[in-house]
Backbone as JSON Lines, residues from 0, in Angstrom:
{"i":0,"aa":"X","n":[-29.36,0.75,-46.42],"ca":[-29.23,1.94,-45.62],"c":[-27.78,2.44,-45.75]}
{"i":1,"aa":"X","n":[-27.68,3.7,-46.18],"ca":[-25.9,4.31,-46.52],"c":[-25.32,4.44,-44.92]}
{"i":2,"aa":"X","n":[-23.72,3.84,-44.98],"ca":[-23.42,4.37,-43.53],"c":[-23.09,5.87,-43.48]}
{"i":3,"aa":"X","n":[-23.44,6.31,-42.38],"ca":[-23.22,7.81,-42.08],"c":[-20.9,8.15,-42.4]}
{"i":4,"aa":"X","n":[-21.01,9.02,-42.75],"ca":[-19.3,9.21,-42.55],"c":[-19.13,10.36,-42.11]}
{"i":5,"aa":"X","n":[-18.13,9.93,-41.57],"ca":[-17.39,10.34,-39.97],"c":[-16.06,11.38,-40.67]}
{"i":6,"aa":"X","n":[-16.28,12.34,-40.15],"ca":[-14.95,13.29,-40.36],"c":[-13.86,13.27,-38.86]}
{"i":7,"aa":"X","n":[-12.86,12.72,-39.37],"ca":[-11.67,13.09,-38.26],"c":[-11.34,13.92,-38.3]}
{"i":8,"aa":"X","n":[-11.35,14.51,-36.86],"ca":[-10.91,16.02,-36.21],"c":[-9.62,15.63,-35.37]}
{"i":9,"aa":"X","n":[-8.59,16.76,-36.11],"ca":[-7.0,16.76,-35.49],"c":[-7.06,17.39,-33.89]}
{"i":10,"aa":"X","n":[-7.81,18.57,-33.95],"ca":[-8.18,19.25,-33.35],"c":[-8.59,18.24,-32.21]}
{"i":11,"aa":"X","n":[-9.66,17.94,-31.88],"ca":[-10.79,17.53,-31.04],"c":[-9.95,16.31,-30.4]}
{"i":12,"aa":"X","n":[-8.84,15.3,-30.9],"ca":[-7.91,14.33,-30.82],"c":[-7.2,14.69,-29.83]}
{"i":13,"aa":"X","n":[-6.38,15.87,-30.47],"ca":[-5.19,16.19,-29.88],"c":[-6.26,16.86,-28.11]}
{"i":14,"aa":"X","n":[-6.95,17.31,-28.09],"ca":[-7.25,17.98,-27.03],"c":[-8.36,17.33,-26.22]}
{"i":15,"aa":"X","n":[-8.49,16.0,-26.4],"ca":[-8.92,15.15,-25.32],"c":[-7.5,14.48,-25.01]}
{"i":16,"aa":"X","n":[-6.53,13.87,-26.13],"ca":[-5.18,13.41,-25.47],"c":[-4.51,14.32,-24.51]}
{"i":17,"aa":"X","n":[-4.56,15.72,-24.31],"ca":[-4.0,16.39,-23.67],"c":[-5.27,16.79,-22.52]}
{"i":18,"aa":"X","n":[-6.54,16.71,-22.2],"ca":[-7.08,16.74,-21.23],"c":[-6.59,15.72,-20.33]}
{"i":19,"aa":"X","n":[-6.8,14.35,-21.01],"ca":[-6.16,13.1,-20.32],"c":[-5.24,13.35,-19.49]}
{"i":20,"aa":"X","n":[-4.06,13.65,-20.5],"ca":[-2.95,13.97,-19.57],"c":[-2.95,14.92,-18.63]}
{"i":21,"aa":"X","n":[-3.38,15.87,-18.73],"ca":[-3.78,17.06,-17.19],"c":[-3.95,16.42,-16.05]}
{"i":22,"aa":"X","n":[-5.3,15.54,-16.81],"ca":[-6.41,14.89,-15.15],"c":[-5.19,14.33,-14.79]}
{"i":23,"aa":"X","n":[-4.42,13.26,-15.26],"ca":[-3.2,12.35,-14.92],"c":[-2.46,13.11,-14.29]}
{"i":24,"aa":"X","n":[-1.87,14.49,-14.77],"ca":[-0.94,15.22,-13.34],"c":[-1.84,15.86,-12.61]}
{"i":25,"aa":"X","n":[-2.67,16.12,-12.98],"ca":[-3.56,16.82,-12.01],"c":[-3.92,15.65,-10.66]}
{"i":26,"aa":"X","n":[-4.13,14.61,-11.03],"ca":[-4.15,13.98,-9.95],"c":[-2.69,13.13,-9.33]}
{"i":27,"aa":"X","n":[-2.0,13.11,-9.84],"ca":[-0.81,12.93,-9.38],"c":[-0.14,13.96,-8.03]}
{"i":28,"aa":"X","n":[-0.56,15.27,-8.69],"ca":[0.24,16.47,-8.27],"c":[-0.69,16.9,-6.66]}
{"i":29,"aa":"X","n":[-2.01,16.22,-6.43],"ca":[-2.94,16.67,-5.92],"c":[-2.82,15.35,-4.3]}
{"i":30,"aa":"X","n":[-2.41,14.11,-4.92],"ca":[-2.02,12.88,-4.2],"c":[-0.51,13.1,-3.44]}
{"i":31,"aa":"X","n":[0.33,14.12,-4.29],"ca":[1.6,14.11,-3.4],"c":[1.48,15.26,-2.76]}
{"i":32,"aa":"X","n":[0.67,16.11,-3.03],"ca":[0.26,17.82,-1.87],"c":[-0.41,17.2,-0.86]}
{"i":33,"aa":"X","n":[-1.76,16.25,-0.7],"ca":[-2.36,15.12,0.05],"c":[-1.71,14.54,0.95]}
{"i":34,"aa":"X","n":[-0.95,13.61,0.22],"ca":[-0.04,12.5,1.44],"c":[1.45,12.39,0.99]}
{"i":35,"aa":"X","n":[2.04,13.11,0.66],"ca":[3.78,13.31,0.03],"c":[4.25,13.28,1.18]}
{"i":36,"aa":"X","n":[5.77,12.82,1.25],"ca":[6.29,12.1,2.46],"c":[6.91,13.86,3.15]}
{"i":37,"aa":"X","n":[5.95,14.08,4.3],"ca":[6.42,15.42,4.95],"c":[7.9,15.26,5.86]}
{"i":38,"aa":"X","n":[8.72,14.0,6.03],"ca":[9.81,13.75,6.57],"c":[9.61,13.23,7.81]}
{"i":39,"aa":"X","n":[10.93,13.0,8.69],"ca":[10.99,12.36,10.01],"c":[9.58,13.18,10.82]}
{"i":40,"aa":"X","n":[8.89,12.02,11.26],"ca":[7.56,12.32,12.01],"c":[7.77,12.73,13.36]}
{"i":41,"aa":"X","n":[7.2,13.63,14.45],"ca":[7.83,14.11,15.23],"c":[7.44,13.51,16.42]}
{"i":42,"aa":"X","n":[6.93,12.3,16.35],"ca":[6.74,11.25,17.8],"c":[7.26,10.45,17.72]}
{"i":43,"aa":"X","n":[8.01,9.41,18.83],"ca":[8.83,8.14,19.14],"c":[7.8,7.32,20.09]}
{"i":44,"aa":"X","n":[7.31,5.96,19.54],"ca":[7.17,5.95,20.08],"c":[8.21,4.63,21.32]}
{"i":45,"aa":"X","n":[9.34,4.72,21.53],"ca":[10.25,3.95,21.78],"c":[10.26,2.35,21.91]}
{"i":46,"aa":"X","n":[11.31,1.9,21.98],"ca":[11.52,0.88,21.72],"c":[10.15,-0.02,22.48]}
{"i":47,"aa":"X","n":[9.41,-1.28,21.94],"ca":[8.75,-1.94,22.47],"c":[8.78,-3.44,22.54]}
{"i":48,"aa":"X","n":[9.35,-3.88,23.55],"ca":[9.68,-4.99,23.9],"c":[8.82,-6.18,23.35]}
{"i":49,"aa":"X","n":[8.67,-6.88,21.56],"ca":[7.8,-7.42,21.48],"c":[8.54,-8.73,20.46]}
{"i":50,"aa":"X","n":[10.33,-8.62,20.6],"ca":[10.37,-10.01,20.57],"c":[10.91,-10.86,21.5]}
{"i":51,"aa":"X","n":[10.59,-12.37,21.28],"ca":[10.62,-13.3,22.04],"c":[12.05,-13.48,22.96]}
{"i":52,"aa":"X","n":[13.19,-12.22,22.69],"ca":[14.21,-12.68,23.28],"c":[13.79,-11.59,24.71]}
{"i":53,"aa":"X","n":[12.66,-10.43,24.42],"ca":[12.7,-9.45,25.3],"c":[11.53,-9.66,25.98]}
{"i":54,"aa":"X","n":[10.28,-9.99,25.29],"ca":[9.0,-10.23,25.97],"c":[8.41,-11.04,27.07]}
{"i":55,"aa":"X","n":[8.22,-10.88,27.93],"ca":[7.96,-12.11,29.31],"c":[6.64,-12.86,28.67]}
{"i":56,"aa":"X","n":[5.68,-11.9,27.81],"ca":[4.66,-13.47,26.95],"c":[5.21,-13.93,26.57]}
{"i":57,"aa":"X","n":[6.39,-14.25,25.87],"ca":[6.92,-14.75,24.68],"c":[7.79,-15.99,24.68]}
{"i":58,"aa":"X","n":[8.36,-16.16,26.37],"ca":[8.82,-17.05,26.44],"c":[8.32,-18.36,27.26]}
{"i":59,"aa":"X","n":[8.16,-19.77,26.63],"ca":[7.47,-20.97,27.44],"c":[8.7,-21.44,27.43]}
{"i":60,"aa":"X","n":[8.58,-22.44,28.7],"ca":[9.3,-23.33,29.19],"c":[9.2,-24.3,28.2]}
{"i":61,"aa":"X","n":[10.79,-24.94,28.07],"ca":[10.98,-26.17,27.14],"c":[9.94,-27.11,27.16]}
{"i":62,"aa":"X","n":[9.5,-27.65,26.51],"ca":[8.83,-28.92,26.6],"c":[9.6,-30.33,26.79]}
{"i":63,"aa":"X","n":[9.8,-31.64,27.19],"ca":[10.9,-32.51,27.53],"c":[11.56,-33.49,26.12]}
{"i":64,"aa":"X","n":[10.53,-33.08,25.36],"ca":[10.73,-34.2,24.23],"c":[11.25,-33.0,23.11]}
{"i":65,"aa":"X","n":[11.78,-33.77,21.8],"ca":[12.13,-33.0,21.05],"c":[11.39,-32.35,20.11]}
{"i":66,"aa":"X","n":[10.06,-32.82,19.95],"ca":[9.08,-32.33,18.81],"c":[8.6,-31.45,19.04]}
{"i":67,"aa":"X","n":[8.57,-30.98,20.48],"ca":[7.8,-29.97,20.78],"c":[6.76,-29.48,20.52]}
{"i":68,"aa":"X","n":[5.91,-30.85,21.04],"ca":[4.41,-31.23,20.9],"c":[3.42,-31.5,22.38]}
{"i":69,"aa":"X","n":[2.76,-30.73,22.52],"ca":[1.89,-31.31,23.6],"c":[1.33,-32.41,23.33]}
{"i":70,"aa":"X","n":[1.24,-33.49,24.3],"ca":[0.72,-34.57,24.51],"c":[1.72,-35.64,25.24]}
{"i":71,"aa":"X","n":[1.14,-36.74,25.08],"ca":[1.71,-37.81,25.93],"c":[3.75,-37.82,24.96]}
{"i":72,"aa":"X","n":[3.93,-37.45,25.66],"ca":[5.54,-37.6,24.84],"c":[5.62,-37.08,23.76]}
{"i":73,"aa":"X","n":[5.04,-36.12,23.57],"ca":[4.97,-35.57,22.64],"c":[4.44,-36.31,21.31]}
{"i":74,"aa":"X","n":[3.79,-36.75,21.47],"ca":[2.76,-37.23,20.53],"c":[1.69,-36.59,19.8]}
Protein backbone atom coordinates (compact mmCIF):
# COMPACT_ATOMS: atom_id res chain seq x y z
CA UNK A 1 0.00 0.00 0.00
CA UNK A 2 1.87 3.55 -1.17
CA UNK A 3 2.02 6.05 1.81
CA UNK A 4 -0.10 9.05 1.09
CA UNK A 5 2.39 12.42 0.96
CA UNK A 6 1.89 15.19 2.86
CA UNK A 7 2.59 18.75 1.55
CA UNK A 8 3.91 21.30 4.17
CA UNK A 9 2.09 24.47 4.35
CA UNK A 10 4.21 27.71 5.52
CA UNK A 11 1.13 29.36 5.52
CA UNK A 12 -1.26 27.13 7.62
CA UNK A 13 2.07 26.76 10.33
CA UNK A 14 2.73 30.10 10.73
CA UNK A 15 -1.07 30.88 11.46
CA UNK A 16 -1.99 28.29 13.95
CA UNK A 17 1.55 29.41 15.77
CA UNK A 18 0.14 32.81 15.84
CA UNK A 19 -3.55 31.79 16.77
CA UNK A 20 -1.82 30.06 19.75
CA UNK A 21 -0.27 32.95 20.69
CA UNK A 22 -3.49 35.31 20.64
CA UNK A 23 -5.56 32.67 22.77
CA UNK A 24 -2.28 32.99 25.20
CA UNK A 25 -2.72 36.94 25.44
CA UNK A 26 -6.03 36.78 24.92
CA UNK A 27 -6.35 34.98 27.96
CA UNK A 28 -3.79 36.54 29.87
CA UNK A 29 -5.15 40.05 29.05
CA UNK A 30 -8.81 38.84 29.97
CA UNK A 31 -7.44 37.23 33.67
CA UNK A 32 -5.79 40.66 34.55
CA UNK A 33 -9.19 42.89 33.35
CA UNK A 34 -10.96 39.85 35.69
CA UNK A 35 -8.90 39.88 38.85
CA UNK A 36 -5.73 42.48 38.28
CA UNK A 37 -4.71 43.94 41.52
CA UNK A 38 -7.39 47.10 41.67
CA UNK A 39 -5.09 48.56 44.76
CA UNK A 40 -5.51 49.33 48.55
CA UNK A 41 -9.05 47.68 49.27
CA UNK A 42 -11.36 50.06 50.88
CA UNK A 43 -12.32 48.08 54.22
CA UNK A 44 -10.19 47.60 57.55
CA UNK A 45 -10.96 45.25 59.08
CA UNK A 46 -8.79 46.29 62.33
CA UNK A 47 -6.52 44.91 64.32
CA UNK A 48 -7.71 41.35 65.76
CA UNK A 49 -6.51 40.19 68.83
CA UNK A 50 -5.52 36.55 67.79
CA UNK A 51 -2.05 36.09 69.18
CA UNK A 52 -1.25 34.35 72.23
CA UNK A 53 0.41 37.44 73.80
CA UNK A 54 -3.17 39.36 73.20
CA UNK A 55 -5.86 36.63 73.21
CA UNK A 56 -7.62 35.59 76.61
CA UNK A 57 -8.14 31.83 74.65
CA UNK A 58 -4.72 31.71 74.16
CA UNK A 59 -3.32 31.80 77.32
CA UNK A 60 -3.15 28.45 79.95
CA UNK A 61 -1.76 28.44 83.11
CA UNK A 62 1.78 26.91 83.51
CA UNK A 63 1.71 23.42 84.06
CA UNK A 64 4.25 22.46 87.32
CA UNK A 65 6.63 20.19 85.62
CA UNK A 66 8.85 21.02 82.80
CA UNK A 67 7.57 18.89 79.87
CA UNK A 68 4.56 20.32 79.78
CA UNK A 69 2.59 17.28 79.69
CA UNK A 70 -0.66 16.40 81.22
CA UNK A 71 -0.59 13.60 83.45
CA UNK A 72 0.75 12.35 86.62
CA UNK A 73 4.01 14.63 86.64
CA UNK A 74 3.92 15.06 83.63
CA UNK A 75 4.17 11.85 82.32
Amino acid sequence: MPQPEYQASAFKTWLIIILLVFIVLFQGGLSLWVIGDQGQPDWDYRPVADVPAESPYAVYPPLPYPQHVRGARGE
